Short mmCIF file of C-alpha atoms and ligand atoms in Angstrom, two decimals:
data_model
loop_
_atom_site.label_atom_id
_atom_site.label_comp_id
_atom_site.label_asym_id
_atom_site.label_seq_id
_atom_site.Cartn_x
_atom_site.Cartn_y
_atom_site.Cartn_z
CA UNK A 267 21.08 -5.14 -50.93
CA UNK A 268 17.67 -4.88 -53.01
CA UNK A 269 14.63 -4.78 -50.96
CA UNK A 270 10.61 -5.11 -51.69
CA UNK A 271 9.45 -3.41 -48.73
CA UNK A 272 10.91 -1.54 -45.87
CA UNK A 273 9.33 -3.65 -43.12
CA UNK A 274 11.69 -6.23 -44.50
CA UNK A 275 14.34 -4.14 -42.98
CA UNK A 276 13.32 -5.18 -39.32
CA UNK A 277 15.73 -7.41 -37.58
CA UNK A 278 19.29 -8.84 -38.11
CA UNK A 279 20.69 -5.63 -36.68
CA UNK A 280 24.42 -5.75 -35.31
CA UNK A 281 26.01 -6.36 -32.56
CA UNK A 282 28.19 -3.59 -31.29
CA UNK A 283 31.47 -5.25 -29.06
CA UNK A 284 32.72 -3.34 -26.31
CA UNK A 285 35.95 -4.38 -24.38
CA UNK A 286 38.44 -2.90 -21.93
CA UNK A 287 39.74 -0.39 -25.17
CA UNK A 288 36.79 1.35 -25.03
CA UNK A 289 35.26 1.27 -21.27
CA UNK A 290 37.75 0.70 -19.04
CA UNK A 291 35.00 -0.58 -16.24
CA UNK A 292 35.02 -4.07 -18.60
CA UNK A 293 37.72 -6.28 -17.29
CA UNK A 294 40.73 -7.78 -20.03
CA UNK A 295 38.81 -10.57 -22.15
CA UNK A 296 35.69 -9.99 -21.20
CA UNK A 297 32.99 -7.79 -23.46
CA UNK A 298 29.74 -6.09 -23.32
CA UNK A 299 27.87 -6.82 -26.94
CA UNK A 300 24.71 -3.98 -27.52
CA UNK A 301 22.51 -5.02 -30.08
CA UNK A 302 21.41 -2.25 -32.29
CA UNK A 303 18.02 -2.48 -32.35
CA UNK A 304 17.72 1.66 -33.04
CA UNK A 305 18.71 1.01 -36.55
CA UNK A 306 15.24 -1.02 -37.08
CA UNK A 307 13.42 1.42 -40.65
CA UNK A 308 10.91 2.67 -37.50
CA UNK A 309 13.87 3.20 -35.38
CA UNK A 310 13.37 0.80 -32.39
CA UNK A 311 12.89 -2.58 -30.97
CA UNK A 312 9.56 -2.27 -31.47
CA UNK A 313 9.12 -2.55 -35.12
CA UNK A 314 9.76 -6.63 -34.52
CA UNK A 315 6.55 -6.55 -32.30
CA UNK A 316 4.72 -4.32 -35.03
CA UNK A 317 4.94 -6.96 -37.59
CA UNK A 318 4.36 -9.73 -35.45
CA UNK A 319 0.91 -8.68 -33.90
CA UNK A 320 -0.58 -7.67 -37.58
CA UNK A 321 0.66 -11.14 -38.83
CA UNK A 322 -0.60 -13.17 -35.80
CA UNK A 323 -4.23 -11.06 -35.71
CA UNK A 324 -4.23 -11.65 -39.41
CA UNK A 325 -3.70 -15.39 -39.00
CA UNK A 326 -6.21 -15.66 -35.89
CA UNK A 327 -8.75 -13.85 -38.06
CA UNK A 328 -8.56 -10.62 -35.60
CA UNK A 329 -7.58 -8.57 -38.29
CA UNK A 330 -9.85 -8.30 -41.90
CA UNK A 331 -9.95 -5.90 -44.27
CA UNK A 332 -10.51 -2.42 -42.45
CA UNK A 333 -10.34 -3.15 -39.16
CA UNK A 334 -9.30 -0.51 -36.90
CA UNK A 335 -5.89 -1.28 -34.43
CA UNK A 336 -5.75 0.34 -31.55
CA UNK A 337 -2.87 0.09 -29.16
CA UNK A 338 -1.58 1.96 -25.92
CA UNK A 339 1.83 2.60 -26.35
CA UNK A 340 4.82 5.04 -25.14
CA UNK A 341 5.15 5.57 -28.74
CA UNK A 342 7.88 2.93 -29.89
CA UNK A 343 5.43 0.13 -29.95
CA UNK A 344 2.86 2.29 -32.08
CA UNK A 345 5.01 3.13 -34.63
CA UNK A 346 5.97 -0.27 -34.70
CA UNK A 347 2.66 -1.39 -35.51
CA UNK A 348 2.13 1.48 -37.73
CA UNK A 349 4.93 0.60 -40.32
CA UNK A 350 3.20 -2.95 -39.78
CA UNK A 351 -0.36 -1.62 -40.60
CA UNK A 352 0.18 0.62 -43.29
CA UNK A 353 1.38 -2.64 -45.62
CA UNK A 354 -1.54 -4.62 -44.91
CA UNK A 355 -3.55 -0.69 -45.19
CA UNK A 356 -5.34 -0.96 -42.14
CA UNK A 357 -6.17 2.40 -39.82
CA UNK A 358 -3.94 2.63 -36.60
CA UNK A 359 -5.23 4.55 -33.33
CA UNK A 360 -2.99 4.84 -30.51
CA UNK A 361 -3.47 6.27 -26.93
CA UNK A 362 -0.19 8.15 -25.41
CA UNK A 363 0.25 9.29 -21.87
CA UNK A 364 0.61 12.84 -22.82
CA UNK A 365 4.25 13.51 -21.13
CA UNK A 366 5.80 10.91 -24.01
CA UNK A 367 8.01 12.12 -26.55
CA UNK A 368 7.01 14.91 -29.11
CA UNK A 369 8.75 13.18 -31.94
CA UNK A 370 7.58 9.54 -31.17
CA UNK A 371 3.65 11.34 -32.20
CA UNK A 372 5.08 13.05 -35.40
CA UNK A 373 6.50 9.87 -36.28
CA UNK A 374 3.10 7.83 -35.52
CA UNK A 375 1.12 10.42 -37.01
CA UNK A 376 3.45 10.52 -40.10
CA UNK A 377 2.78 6.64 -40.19
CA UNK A 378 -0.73 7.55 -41.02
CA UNK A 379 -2.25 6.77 -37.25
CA UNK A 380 -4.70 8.91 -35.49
CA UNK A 381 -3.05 10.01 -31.48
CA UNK A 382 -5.52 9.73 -28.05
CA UNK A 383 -3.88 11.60 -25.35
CA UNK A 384 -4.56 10.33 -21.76
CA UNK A 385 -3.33 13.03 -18.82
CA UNK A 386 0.46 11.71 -17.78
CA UNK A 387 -0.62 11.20 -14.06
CA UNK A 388 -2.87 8.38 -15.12
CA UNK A 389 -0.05 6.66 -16.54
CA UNK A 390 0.39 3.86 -18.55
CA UNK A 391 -2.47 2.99 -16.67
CA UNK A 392 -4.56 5.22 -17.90
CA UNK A 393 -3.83 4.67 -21.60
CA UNK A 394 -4.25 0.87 -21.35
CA UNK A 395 -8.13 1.92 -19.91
CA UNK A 396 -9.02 4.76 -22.28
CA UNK A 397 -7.46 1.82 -25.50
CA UNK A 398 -10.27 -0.50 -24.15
CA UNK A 399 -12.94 1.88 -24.34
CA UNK A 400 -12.66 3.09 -27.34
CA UNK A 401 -12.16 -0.73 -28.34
CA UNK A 402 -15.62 -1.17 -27.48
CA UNK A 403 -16.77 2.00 -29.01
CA UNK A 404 -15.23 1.40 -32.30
CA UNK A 405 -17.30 -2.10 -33.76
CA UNK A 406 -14.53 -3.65 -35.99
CA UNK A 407 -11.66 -2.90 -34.39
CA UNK A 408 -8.69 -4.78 -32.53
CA UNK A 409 -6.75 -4.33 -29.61
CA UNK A 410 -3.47 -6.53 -29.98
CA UNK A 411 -2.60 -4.86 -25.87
CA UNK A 412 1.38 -5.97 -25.93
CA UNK A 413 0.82 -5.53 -22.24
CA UNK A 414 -0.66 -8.83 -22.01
CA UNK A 415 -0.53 -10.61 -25.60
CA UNK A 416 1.34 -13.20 -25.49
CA UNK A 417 2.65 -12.48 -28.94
CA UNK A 418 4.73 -9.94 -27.69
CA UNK A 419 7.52 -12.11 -25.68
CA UNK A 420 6.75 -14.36 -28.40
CA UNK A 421 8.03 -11.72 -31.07
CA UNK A 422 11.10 -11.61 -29.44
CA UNK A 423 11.71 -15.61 -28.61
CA UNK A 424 11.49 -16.33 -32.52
CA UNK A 425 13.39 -13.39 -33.97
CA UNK A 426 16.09 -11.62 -31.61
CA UNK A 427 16.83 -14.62 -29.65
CA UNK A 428 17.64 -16.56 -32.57
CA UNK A 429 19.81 -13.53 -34.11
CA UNK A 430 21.43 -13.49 -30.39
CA UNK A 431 22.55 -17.33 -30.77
CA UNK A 432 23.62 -17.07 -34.60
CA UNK A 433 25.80 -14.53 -33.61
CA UNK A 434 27.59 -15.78 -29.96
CA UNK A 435 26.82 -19.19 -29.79
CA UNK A 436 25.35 -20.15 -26.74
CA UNK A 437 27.73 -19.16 -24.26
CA UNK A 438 26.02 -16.01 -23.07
CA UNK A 439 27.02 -15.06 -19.52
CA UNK A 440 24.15 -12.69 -18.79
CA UNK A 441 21.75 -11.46 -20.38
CA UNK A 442 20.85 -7.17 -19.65
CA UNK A 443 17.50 -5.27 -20.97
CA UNK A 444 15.54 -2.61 -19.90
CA UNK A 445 12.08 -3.95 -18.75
CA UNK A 446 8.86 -2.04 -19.91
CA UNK A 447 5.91 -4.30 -20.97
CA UNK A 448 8.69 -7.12 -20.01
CA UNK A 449 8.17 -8.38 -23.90
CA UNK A 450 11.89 -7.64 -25.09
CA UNK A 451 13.52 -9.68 -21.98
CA UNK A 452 11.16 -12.05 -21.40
CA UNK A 453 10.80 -13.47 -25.03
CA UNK A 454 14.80 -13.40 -25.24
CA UNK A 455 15.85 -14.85 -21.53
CA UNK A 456 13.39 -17.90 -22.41
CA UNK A 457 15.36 -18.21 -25.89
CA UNK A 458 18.35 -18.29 -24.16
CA UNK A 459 17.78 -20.40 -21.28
CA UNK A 460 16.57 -22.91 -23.17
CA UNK A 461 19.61 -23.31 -24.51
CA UNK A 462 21.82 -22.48 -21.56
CA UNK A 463 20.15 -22.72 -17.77
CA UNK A 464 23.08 -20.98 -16.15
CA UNK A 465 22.61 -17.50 -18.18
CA UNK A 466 22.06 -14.61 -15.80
CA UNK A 467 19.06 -12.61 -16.56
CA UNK A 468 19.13 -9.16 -15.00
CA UNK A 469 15.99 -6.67 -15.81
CA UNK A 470 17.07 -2.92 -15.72
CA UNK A 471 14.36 -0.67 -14.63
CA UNK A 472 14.77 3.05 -13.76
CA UNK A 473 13.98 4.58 -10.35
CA UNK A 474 10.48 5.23 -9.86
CA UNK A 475 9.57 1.40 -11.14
CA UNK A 476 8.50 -1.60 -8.72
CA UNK A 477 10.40 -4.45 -9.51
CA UNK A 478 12.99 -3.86 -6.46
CA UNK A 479 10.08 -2.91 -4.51
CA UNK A 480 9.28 1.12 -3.23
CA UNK A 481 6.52 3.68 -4.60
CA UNK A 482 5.99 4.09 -7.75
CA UNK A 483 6.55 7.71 -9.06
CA UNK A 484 7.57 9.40 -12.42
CA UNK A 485 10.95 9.46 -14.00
CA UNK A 486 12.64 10.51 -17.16
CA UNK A 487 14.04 7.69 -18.70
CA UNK A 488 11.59 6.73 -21.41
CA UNK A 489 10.22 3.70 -22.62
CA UNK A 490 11.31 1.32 -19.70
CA UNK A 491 9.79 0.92 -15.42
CA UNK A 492 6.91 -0.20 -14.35
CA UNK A 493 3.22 0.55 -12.06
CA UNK A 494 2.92 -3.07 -12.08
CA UNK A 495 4.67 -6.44 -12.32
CA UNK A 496 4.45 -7.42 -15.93
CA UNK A 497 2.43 -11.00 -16.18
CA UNK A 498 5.25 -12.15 -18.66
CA UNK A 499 8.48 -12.32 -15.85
CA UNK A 500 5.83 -14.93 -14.00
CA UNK A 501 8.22 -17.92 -13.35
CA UNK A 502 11.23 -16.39 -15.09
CA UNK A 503 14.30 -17.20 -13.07
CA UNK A 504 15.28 -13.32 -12.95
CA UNK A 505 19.06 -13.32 -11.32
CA UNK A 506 18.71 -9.63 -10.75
CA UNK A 507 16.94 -6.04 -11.38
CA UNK A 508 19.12 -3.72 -11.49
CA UNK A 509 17.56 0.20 -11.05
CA UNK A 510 19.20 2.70 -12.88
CA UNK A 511 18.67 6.78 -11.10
CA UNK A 512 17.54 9.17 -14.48
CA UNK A 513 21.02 10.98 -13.73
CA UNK A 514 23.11 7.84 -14.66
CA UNK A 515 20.73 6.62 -16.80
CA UNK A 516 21.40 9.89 -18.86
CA UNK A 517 24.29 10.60 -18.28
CA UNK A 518 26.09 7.32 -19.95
CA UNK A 519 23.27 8.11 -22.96
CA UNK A 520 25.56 11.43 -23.25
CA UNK A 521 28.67 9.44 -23.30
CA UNK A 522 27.88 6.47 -25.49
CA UNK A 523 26.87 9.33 -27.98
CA UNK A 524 29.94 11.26 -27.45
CA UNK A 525 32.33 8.51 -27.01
CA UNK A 526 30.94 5.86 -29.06
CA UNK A 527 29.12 7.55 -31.37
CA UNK A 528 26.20 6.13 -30.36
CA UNK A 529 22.78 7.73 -31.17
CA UNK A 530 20.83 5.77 -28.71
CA UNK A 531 18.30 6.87 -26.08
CA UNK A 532 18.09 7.10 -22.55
CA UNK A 533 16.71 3.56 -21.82
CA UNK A 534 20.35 2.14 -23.66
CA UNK A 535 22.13 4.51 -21.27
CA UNK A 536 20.53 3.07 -18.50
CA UNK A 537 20.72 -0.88 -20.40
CA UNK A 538 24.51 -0.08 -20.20
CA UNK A 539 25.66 1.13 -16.69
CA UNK A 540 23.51 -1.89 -15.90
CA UNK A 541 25.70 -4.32 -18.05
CA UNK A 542 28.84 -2.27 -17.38
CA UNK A 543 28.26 -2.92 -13.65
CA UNK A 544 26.94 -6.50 -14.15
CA UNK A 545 30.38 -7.57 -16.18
CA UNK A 546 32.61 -5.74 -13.33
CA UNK A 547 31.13 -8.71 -11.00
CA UNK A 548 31.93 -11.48 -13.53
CA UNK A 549 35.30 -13.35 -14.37
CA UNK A 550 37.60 -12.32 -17.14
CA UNK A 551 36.20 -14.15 -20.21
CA UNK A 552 32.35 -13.18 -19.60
CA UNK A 553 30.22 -12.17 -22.37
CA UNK A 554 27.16 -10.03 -21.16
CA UNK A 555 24.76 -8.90 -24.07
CA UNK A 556 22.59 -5.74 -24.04
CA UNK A 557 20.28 -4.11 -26.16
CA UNK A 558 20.07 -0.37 -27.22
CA UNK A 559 16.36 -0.37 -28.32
CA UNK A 560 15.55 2.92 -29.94
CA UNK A 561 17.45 6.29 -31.52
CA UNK A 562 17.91 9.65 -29.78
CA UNK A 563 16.79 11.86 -32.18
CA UNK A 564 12.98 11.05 -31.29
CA UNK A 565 14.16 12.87 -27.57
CA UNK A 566 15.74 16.34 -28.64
CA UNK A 567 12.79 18.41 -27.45
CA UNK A 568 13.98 16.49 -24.43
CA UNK A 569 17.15 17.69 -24.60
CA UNK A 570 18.35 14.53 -24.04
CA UNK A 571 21.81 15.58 -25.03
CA UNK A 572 22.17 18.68 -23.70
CA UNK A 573 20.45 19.05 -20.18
CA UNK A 574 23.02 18.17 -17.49
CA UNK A 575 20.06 17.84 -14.20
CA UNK A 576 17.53 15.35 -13.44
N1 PMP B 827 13.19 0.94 -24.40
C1 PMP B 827 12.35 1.71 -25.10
C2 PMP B 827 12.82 3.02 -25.61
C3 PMP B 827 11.03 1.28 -25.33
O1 PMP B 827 10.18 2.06 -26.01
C4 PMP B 827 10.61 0.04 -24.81
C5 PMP B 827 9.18 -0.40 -25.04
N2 PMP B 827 8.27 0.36 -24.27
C6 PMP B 827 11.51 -0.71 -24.05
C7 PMP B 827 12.81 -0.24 -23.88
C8 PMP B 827 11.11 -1.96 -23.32
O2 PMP B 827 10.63 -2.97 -24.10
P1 PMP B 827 9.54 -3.99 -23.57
O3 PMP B 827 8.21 -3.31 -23.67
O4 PMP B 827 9.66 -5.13 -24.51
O5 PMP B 827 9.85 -4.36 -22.16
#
């Protein structure tokens, strides 16, 4: 396979099938299928949105010649949108939470983009306020904010959806993702129930995020949970959330990589004891489909291999 450019390596990433041979939780004929999305070139889920909010602010006119993007993001989405920016050459700015992965930074900063910390207790929060200001301080600039474009869901209707379908047909039992800026499940459960109403849509969040009500407070599993109800599950028939403790969250991260072989971080982990438990509940013959959206290696200073307690 020739290619031009390596943002024409996003998307059409495998499925992975899991049965009863290699998890015994998965009952005889059924199967768990994880979509690969940490073998994206920017090595996530994320790299789908990238391209997607250059080409839409491009088409809209947002984006010219020059114009500064600036984005709050955990890191995925950033160097998403970096790999998306540096082929139309536009600058990238992007304002981290400071307790985010090490590597995620190297890789934005390798990606050419400038890094704003904001302190960790503010939160995503507090990212998403300091992005706007500098928005206004910086005169031709653009803040796509995934957090409430609707081109992120929209990303993910028109390009994993579809890849979803072309591989299963439409006879999806239930459909499992972690839930961050809700762009990933949202975009894909609306693909999917358009084409089948009875698909189960459950939302995996890790302890410490809202959506099954209780505080908010910090956890370790990166890149998924809430401080708010995402605008994008509004009127989504969400069958379930299922929250995922940082101990089992991580802990099936270490065996997927050990057993499986892998390489995924700890928001897969927690995607699969989420689908593992969801496909215990269904008949023999279910297909539940899950996504593994970024690579571990951007978590080793985390020791997100070797540290046993959470
Ligand atoms: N997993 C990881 C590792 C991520 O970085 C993200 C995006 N923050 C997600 C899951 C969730 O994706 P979304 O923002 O589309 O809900």
């Amino acid at each position: 396979m020739i290619i031009d450019s390596i943002q024409s390596a996003i998307g059409h990433t495998p499925l992975l099938r899991f049965t009863h041979q290699q998890f015994e939780e998965i009952p005889e004929n059924s199967a768990i299928y994880a979509k690969l999305e940490y073998l994206n070139p920017g090595g996530s889920i994320k790299d789908r949105l990238g391209v997607y909010l250059i080409e839409e602010g491009l088409k809209q006119g947002k984006i010219k010649e020059g114009t500064t993007i600036i984005e709050p993001t955990a890191g995925n989405t950033g160097i998403g949108v970096a790999l998306a920016a540096l082929e139309a050459k536009l600058p990238t700015i992007f304002v981290v939470p400071e307790k985010f992965s090490l590597e995620k930074q190297a890789l934005m900063r390798a990606l050419g983009a400038t890094i704003v910390h904001t302190p960790t207790a503010e939160g995503i929060s507090g990212a998403i306020k300091e992005a706007k200001r500098l928005h206004e301080e910086i005169s031709d600039s653009y803040l796509p904010l995934q957090f409430e474009n609707s081109a992120n869901p929209a990303a993910y209707y028109y390009s994993l959806g579809p890849e979803l379908v072309e591989d299963l047909g439409e006879e999806i039992t239930s459909f499992v993702a972690g839930i961050g800026s809700g762009g990933t499940f949202s975009g894909v459960a609306r693909y999917l129930l358009e084409r089948n109403s009875t698909v189960r849509l459950i939302g995996v969040e890790p302890e410490g995020s809202i959506l099954n009500g209780g505080a908010s407070h910090g956890h370790e599993i990166e890149g998924i949970g809430v401080e708010f109800i995402p605008e994008f599950l509004e009127g989504l028939p969400v069958t379930d959330f299922a929250t995922i403790s940082d101990a089992a969250g991580f802990a099936m991260t270490r065996r997927l990589a050990k057993e499986q072989g892998t390489l995924i971080g700890s928001s897969a982990g927690a995607a699969m004891v989420a689908a593992l438990s969801e496909v215990a509940k269904l008949p023999a013959g279910s297909q539940v489909v899950t996504i593994f959206p970024d690579a571990g290696d951007r978590y080793l200073s985390k020791e997100i291999y070797s540290r046993e307690v959470y």
